mmCIF file of C-alpha atoms and ligand atoms in Angstrom:
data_model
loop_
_atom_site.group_PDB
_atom_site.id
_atom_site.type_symbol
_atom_site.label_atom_id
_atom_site.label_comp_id
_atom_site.label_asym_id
_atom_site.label_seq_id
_atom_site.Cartn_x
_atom_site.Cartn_y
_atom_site.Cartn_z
ATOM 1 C CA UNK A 1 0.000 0.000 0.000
ATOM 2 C CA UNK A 2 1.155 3.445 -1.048
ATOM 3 C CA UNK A 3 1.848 6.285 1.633
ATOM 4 C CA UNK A 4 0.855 9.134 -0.541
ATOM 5 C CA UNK A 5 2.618 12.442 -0.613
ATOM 6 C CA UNK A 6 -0.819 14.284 0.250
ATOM 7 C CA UNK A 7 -4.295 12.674 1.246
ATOM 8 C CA UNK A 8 -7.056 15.148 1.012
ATOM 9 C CA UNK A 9 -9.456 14.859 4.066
ATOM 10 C CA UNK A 10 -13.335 14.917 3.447
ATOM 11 C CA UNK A 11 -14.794 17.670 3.084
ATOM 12 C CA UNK A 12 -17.872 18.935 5.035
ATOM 13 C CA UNK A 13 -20.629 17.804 2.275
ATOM 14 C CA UNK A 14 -23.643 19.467 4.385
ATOM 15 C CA UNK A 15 -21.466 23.251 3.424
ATOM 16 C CA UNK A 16 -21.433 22.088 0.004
ATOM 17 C CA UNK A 17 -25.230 21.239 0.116
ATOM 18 C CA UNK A 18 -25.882 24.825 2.094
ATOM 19 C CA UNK A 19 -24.136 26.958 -0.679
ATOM 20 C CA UNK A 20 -26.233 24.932 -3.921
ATOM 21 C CA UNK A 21 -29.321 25.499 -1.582
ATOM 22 C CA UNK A 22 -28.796 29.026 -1.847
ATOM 23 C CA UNK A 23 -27.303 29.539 -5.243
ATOM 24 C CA UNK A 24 -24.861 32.653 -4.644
ATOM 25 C CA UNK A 25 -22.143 30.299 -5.775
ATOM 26 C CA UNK A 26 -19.433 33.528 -6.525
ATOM 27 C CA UNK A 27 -18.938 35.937 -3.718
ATOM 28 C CA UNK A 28 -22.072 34.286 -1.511
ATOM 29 C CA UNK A 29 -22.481 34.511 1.908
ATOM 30 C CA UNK A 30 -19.817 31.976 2.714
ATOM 31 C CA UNK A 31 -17.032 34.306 0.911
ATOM 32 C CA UNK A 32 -17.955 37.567 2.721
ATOM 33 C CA UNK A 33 -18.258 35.399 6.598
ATOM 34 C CA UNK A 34 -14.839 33.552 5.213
ATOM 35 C CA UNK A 35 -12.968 36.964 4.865
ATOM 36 C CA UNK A 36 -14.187 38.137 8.282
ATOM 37 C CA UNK A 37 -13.041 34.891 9.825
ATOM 38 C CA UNK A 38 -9.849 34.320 8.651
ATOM 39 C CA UNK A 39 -8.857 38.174 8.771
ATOM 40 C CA UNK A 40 -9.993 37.773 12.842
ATOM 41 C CA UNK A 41 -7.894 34.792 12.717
ATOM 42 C CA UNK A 42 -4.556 36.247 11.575
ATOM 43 C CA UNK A 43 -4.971 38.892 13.475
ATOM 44 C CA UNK A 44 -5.711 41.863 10.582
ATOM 45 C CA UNK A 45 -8.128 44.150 9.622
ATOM 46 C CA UNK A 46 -9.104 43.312 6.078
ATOM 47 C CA UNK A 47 -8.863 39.793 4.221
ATOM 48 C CA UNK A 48 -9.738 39.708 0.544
ATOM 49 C CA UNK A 49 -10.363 36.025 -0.840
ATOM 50 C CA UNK A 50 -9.377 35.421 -4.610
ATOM 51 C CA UNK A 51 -9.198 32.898 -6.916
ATOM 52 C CA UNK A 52 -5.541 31.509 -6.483
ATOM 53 C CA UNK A 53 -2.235 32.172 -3.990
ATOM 54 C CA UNK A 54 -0.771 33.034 -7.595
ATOM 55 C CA UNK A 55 -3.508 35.959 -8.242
ATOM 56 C CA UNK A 56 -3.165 37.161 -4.731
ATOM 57 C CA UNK A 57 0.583 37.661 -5.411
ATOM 58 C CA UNK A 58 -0.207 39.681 -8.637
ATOM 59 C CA UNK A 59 -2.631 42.030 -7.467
ATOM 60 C CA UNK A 60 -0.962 42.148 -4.299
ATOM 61 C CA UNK A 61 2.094 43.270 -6.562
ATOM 62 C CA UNK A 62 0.201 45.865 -8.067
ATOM 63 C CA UNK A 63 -1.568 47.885 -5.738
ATOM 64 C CA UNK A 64 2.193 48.861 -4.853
ATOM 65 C CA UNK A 65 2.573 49.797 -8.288
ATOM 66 C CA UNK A 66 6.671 48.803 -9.315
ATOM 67 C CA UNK A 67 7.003 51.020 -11.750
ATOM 68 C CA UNK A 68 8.193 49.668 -15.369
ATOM 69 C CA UNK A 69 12.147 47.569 -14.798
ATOM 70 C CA UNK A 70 11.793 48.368 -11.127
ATOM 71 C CA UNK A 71 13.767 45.544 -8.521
ATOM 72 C CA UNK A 72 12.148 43.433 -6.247
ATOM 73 C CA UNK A 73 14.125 41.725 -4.248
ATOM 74 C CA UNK A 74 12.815 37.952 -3.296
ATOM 75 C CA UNK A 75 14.426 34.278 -2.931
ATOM 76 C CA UNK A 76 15.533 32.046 -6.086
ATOM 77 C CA UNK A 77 14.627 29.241 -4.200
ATOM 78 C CA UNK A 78 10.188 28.796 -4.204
ATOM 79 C CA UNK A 79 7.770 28.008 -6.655
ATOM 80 C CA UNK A 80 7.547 29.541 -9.977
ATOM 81 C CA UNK A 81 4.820 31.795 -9.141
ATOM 82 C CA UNK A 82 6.303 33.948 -7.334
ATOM 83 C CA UNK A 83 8.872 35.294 -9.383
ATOM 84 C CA UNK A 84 6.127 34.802 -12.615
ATOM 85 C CA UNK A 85 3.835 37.214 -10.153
ATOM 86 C CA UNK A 86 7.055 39.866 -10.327
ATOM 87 C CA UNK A 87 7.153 39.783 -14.075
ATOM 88 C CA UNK A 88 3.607 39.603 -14.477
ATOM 89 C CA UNK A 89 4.073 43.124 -13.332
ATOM 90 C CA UNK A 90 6.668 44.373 -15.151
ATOM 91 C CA UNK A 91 8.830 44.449 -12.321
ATOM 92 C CA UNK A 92 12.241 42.951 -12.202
ATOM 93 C CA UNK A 93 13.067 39.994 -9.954
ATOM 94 C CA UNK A 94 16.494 40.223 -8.292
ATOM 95 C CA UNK A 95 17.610 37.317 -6.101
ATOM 96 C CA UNK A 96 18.967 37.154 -2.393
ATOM 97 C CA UNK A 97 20.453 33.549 -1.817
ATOM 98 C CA UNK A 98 18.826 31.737 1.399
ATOM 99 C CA UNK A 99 20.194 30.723 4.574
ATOM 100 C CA UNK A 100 20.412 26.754 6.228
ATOM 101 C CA UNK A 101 16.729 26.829 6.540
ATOM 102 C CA UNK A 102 15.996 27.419 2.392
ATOM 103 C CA UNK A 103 14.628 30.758 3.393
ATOM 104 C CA UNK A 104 16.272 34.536 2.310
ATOM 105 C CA UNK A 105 18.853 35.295 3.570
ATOM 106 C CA UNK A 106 18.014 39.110 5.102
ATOM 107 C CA UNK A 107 21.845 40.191 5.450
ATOM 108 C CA UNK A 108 21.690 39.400 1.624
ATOM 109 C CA UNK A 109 18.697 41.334 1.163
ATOM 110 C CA UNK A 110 19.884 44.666 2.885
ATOM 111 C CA UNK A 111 23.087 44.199 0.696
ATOM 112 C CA UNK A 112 20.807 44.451 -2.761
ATOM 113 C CA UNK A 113 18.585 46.824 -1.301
ATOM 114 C CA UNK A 114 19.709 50.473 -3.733
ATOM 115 C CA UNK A 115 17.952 52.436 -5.388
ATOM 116 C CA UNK A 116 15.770 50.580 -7.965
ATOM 117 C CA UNK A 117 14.540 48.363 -5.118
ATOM 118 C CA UNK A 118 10.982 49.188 -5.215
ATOM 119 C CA UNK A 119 9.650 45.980 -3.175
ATOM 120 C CA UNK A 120 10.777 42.972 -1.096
ATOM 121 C CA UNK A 121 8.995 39.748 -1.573
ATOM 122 C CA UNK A 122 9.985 37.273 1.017
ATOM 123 C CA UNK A 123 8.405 33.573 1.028
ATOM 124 C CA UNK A 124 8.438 31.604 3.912
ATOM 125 C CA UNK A 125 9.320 28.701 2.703
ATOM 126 C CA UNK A 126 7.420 24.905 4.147
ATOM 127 C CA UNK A 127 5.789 27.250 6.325
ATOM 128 C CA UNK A 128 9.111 28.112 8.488
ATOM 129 C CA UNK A 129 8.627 32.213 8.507
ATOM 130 C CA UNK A 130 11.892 34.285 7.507
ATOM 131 C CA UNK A 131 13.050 36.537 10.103
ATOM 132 C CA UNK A 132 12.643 40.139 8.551
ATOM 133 C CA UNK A 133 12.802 42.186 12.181
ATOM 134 C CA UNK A 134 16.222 43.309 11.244
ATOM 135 C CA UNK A 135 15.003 45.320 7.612
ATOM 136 C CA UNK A 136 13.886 48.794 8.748
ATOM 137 C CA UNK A 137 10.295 49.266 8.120
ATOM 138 C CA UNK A 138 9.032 51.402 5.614
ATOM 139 C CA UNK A 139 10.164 49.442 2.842
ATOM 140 C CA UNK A 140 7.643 48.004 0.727
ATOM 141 C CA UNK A 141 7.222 44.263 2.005
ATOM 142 C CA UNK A 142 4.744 41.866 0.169
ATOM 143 C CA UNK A 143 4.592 38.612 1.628
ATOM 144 C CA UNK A 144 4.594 35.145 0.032
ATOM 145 C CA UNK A 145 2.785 33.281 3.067
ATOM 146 C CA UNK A 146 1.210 30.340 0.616
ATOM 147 C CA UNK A 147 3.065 27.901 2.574
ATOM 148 C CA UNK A 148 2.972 29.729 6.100
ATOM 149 C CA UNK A 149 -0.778 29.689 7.021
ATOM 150 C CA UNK A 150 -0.669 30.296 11.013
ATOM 151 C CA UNK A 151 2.896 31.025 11.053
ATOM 152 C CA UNK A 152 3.781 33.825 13.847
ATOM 153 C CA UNK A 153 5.852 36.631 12.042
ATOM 154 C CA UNK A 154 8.705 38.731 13.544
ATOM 155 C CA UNK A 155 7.791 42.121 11.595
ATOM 156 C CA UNK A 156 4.812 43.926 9.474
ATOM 157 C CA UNK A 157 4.188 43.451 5.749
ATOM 158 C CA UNK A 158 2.082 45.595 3.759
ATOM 159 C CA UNK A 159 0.458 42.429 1.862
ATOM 160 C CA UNK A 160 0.470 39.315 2.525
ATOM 161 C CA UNK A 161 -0.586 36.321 0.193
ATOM 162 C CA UNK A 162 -1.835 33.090 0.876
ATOM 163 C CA UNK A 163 -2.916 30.090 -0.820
ATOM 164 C CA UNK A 164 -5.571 27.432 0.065
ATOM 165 C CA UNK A 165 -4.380 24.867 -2.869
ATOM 166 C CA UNK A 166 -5.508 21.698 -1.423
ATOM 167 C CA UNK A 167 -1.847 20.638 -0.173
ATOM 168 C CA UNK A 168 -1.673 24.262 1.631
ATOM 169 C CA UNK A 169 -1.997 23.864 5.524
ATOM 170 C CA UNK A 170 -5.424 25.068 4.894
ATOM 171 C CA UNK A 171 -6.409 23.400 2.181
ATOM 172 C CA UNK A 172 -9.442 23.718 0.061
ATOM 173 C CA UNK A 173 -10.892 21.260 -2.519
ATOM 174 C CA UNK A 174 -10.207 23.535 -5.882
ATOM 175 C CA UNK A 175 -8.031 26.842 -6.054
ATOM 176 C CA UNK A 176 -8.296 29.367 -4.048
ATOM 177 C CA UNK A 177 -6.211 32.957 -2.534
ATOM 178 C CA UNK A 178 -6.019 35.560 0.037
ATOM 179 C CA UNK A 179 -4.642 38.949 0.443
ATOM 180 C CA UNK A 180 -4.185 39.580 4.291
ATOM 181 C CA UNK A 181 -3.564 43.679 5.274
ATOM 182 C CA UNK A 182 -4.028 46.076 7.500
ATOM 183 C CA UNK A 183 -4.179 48.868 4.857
ATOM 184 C CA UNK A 184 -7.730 50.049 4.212
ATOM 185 C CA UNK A 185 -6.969 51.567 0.737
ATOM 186 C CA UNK A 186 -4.876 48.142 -0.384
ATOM 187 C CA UNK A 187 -7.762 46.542 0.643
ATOM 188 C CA UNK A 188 -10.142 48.350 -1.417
ATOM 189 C CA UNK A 189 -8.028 48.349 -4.162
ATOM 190 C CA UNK A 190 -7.849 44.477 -4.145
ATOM 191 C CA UNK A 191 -10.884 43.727 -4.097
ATOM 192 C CA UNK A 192 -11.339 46.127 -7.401
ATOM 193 C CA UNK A 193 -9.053 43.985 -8.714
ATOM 194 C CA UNK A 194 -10.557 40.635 -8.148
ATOM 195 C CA UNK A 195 -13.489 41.653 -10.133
ATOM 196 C CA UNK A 196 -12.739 43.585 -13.283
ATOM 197 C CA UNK A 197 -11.367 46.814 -11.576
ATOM 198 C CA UNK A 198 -15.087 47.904 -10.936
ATOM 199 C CA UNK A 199 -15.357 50.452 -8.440
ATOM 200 C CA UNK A 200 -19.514 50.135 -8.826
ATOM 201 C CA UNK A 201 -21.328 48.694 -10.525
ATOM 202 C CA UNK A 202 -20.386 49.196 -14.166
ATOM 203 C CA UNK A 203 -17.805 51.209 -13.526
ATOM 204 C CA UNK A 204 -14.252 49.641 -14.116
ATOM 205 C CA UNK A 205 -11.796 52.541 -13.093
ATOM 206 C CA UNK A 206 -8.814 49.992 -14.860
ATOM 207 C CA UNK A 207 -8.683 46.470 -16.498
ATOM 208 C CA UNK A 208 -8.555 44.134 -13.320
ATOM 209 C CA UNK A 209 -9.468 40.510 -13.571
ATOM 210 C CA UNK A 210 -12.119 37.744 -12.520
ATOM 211 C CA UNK A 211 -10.292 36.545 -9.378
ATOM 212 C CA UNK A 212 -13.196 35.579 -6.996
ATOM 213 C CA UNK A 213 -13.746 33.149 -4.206
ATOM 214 C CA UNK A 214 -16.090 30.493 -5.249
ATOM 215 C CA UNK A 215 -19.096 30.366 -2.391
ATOM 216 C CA UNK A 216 -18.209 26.395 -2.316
ATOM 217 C CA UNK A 217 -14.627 26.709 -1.698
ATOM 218 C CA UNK A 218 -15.401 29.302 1.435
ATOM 219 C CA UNK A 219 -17.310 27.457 2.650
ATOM 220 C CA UNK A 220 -15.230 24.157 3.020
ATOM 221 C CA UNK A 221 -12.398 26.780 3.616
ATOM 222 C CA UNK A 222 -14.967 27.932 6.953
ATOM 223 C CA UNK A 223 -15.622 24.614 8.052
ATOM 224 C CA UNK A 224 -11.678 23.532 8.251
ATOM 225 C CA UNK A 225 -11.343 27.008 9.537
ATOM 226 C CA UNK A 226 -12.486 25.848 12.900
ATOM 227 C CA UNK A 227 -9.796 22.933 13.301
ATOM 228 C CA UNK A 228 -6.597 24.448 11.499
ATOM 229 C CA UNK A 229 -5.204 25.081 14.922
ATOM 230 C CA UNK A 230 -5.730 21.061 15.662
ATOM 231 C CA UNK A 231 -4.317 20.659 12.321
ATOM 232 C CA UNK A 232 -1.598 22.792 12.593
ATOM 233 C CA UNK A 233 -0.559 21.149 15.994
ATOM 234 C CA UNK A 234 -0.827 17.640 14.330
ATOM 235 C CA UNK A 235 1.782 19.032 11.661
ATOM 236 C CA UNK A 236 4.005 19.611 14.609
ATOM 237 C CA UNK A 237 3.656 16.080 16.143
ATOM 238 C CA UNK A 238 4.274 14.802 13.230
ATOM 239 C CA UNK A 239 7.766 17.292 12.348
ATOM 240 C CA UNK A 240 8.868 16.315 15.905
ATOM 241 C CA UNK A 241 8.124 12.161 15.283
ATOM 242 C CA UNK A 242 10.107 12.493 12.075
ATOM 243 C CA UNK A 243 12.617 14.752 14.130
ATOM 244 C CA UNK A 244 13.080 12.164 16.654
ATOM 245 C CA UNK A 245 13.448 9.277 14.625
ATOM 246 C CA UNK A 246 15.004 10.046 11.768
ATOM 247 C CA UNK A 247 18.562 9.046 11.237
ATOM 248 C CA UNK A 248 21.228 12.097 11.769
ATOM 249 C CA UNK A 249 23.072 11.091 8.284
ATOM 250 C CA UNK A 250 19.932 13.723 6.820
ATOM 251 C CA UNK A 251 19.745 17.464 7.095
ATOM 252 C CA UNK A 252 16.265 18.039 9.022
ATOM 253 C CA UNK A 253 14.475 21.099 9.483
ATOM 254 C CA UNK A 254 14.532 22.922 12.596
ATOM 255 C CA UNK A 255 11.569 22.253 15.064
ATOM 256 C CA UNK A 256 11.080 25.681 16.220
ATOM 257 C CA UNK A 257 8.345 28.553 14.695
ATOM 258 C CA UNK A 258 7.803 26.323 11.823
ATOM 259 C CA UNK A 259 3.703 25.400 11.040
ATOM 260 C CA UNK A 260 5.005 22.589 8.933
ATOM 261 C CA UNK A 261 3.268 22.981 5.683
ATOM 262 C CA UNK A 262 6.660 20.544 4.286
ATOM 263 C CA UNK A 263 8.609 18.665 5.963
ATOM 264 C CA UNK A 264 11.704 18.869 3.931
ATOM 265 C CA UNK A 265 15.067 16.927 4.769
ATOM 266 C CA UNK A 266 18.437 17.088 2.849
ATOM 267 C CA UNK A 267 19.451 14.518 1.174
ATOM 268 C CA UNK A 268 22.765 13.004 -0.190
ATOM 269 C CA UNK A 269 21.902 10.703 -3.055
ATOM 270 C CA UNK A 270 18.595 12.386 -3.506
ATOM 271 C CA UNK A 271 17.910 10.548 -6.462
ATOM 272 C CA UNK A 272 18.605 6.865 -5.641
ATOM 273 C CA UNK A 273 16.930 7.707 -2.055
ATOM 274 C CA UNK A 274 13.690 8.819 -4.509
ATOM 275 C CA UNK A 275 13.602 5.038 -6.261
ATOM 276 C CA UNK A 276 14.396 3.203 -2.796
ATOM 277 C CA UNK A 277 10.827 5.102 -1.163
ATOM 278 C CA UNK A 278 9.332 4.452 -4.162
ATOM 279 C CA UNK A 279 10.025 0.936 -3.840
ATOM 280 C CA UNK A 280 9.226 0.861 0.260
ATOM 281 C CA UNK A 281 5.676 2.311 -1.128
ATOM 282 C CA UNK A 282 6.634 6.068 -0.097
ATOM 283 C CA UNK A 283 5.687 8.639 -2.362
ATOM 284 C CA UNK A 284 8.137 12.172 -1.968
ATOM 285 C CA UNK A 285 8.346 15.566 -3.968
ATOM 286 C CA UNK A 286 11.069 17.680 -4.911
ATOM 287 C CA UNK A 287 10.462 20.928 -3.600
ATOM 288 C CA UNK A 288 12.193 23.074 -5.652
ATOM 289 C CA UNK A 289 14.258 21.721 -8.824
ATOM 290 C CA UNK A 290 15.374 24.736 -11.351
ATOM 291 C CA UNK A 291 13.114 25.411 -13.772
ATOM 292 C CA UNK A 292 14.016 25.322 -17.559
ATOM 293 C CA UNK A 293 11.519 28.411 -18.119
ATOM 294 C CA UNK A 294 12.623 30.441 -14.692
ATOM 295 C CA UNK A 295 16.287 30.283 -16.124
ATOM 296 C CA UNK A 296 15.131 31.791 -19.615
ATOM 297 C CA UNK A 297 13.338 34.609 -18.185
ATOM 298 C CA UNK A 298 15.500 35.390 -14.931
ATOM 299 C CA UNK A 299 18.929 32.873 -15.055
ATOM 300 C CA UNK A 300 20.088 32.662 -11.938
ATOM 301 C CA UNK A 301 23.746 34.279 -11.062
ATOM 302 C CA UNK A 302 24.959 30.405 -9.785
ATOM 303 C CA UNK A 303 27.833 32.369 -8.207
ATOM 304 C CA UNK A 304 25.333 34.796 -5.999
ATOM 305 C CA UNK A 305 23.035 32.235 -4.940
ATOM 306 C CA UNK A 306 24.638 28.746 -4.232
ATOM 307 C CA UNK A 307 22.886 28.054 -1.275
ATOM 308 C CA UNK A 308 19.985 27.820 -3.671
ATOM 309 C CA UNK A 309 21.589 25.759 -6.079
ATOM 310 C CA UNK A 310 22.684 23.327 -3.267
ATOM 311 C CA UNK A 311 19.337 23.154 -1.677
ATOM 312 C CA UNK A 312 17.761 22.413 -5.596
ATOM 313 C CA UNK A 313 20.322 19.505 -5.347
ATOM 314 C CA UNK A 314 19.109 18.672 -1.820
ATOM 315 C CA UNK A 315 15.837 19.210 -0.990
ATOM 316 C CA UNK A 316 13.286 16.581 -0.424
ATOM 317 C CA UNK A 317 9.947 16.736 0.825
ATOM 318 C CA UNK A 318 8.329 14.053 2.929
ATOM 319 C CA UNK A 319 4.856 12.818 3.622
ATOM 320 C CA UNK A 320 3.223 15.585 5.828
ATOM 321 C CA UNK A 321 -0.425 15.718 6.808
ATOM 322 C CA UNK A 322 -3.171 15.364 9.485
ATOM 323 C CA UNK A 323 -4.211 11.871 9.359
ATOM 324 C CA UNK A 324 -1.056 9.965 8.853
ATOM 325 C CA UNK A 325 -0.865 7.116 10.958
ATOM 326 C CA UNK A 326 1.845 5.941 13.373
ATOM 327 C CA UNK A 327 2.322 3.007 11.102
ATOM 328 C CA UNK A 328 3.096 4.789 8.460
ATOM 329 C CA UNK A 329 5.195 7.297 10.168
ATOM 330 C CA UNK A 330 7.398 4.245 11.505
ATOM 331 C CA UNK A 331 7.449 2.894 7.737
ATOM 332 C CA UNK A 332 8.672 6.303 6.434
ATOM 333 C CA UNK A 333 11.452 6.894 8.890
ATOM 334 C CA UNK A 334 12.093 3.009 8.661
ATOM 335 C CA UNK A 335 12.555 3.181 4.977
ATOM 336 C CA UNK A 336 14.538 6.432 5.310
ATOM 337 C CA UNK A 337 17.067 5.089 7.800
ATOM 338 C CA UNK A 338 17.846 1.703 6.420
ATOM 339 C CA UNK A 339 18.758 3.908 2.788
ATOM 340 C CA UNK A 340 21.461 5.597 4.767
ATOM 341 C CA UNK A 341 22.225 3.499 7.371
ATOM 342 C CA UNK A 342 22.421 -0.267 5.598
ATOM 343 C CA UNK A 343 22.030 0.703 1.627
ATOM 344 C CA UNK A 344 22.897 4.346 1.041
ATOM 345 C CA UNK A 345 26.285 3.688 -0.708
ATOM 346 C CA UNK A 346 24.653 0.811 -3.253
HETATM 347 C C1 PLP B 401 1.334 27.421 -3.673
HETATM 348 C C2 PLP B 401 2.270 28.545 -3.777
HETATM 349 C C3 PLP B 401 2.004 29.661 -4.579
HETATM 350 C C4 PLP B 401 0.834 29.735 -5.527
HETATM 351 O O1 PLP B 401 -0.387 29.460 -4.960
HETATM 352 P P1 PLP B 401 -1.564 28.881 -5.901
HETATM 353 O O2 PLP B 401 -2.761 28.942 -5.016
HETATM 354 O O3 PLP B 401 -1.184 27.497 -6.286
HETATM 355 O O4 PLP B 401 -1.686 29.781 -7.069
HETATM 356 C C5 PLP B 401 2.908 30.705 -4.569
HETATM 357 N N1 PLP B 401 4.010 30.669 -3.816
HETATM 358 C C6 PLP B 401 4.298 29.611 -3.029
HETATM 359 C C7 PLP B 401 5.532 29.653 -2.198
HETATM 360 C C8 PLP B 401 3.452 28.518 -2.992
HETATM 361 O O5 PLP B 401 3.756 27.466 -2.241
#
């Protein structure tokens, strides 16, 4: 029997049921009580649900308008959409390499930081949040929180994005996005975004786009609401279990702050470690190789960031989820441990 690398869990059907009862399946009910919950949850004044972590990154990105070729400084090392969401804007991305925990490296950061810098864009990476307290605020700070859903942050960001993708610590069962803020005018100027750029009712002040919350999705996205902080906690079990009994001949990720979104080891022999899961029924994922495309439209300086290029050769993700059993836990770290400690040199 396969371990999966993600099992969904069952939805609520009755919230399903509730929404086709009532037939306001875009921006219902459930999407206007969603925002106000989840913006009372993380702790900010306005939340403003859209169709996709990707979208909330691009309208995030421009409501702090980058002018044309302007820098904005974020990590090599995440997935594609965030530095797509920079050039979707006509902004420049400029990299930072990361630190031992894949995630920017801030003294890096404050070194690029001149005077085409219009933004920084810092992802917290298998929801482990980067320490930014040291960067002096006032500088533009949009926040790639996809993977960091009920992470605690050290500092303030104007935006922050989040994704519910179904592998996202809150998951939902289709896409779905969120702009968090504090900022009244970002917030109104997202959710003009989101649907068309109307201001009123047809009255588009600029070209925006169809980026709404489907009534079904906030609704699930309510109901798992109410157990993310059981969720999260399981995450952490299960980060300390693997922490625990994991052999020492891997890198492992550090146990404090993180909400566990990945569980992400190091690897040496990354590749034959791969086949031999495979083959003990274990199904990982490479979080992040290069991409082909990324290095076409922004190659990476291998010089400036090879931290990043290490942790691309590196990097593996492991089974992590509410619902996986002890068994399988045992059979993971089992399989993992006999690689390195009986096989790994095959
Ligand atoms: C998932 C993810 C995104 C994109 O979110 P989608 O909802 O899939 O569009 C962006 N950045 C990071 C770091 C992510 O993990």
């Amino acid at each position: 029997m396969m371990i999966p690398f993600f099992r969904p869990t069952k939805p609520d059907l009755n919230a399903l049921e509730e929404v086709i009862k009532r037939g306001d399946y875009v921006s219902g009910k459930d999407v206007d009580l969603f925002e106000k919950e989840v913006a009372d949850y993380l702790g900010v004044k306005y939340a403003v649900a859209v169709n996709s972590g990707t979208d909330a990154l691009v309208i995030a990105l421009e409501c702090i308008h980058p002018p044309k070729g302007s820098e904005i400084i974020t990590t090599p090392f995440t997935f594609w959409a965030t530095t797509e969401a920079i050039l979707r804007v006509g902004a420049k991305p400029v990299f930072a390499d990361i630190t031992d925990d894949f995630n920017i490296d801030v003294e890096q950061v404050k070194e690029l930081m001149g005077g085409n810098t219009w933004a920084v864009l810092p992802v917290h990476l298998f929801g482990k949040p980067a320490s930014f307290a040291t960067l002096s605020i006032g500088d533009f700070v949009v926040d790639d929180c996809c993977q960091a859903f009920g992470a605690k942050f050290d500092y303030d960001a104007e935006l922050r994005c989040y994704s519910f993708f179904p592998t996202k610590t809150l998951g939902g069962y289709g896409d779905g996005g969120l702009i968090a803020t504090n900022n009244k005018h970002y917030a109104e100027d997202c959710k003009w975004r989101r649907n068309h750029g109307f201001v009123s009712k047809h009255y588009p002040l600029f070209p925006g786009y169809n980026s709404r919350l489907d009534s079904i999705q906030a609704a699930f996205l309510r109901k798992k609401l109410r157990t993310i902080n059981k969720d999260i906690q399981e995450r952490k079990d299960i980060a300390a279990f693997y922490d625990f009994n994991l052999t020492s001949k891997i890198g492992k990720p550090d146990l404090k702050e993180g909400v566990f979104n990945y569980y992400t080891i190091r690897a040496k022999n990354r590749r034959t470690l791969i086949n031999h899961l495979i083959f003990s029924g274990i199904e990982t994922k490479i979080f992040y190789p290069r991409l082909t495309c990324d290095n076409v439209h922004t190659p990476w300086d291998l010089e400036k960031v090879p931290n990043a290029v290490k942790a691309t050769q590196e990097a593996l993700s492991l089974p992590m989820y509410p619902g996986l059993s002890m068994q399988e836990l045992y059979q993971i770290c089992d399989a993992v441990n006999y690689f390195y400690e009986k096989g790994g040199k095959k």
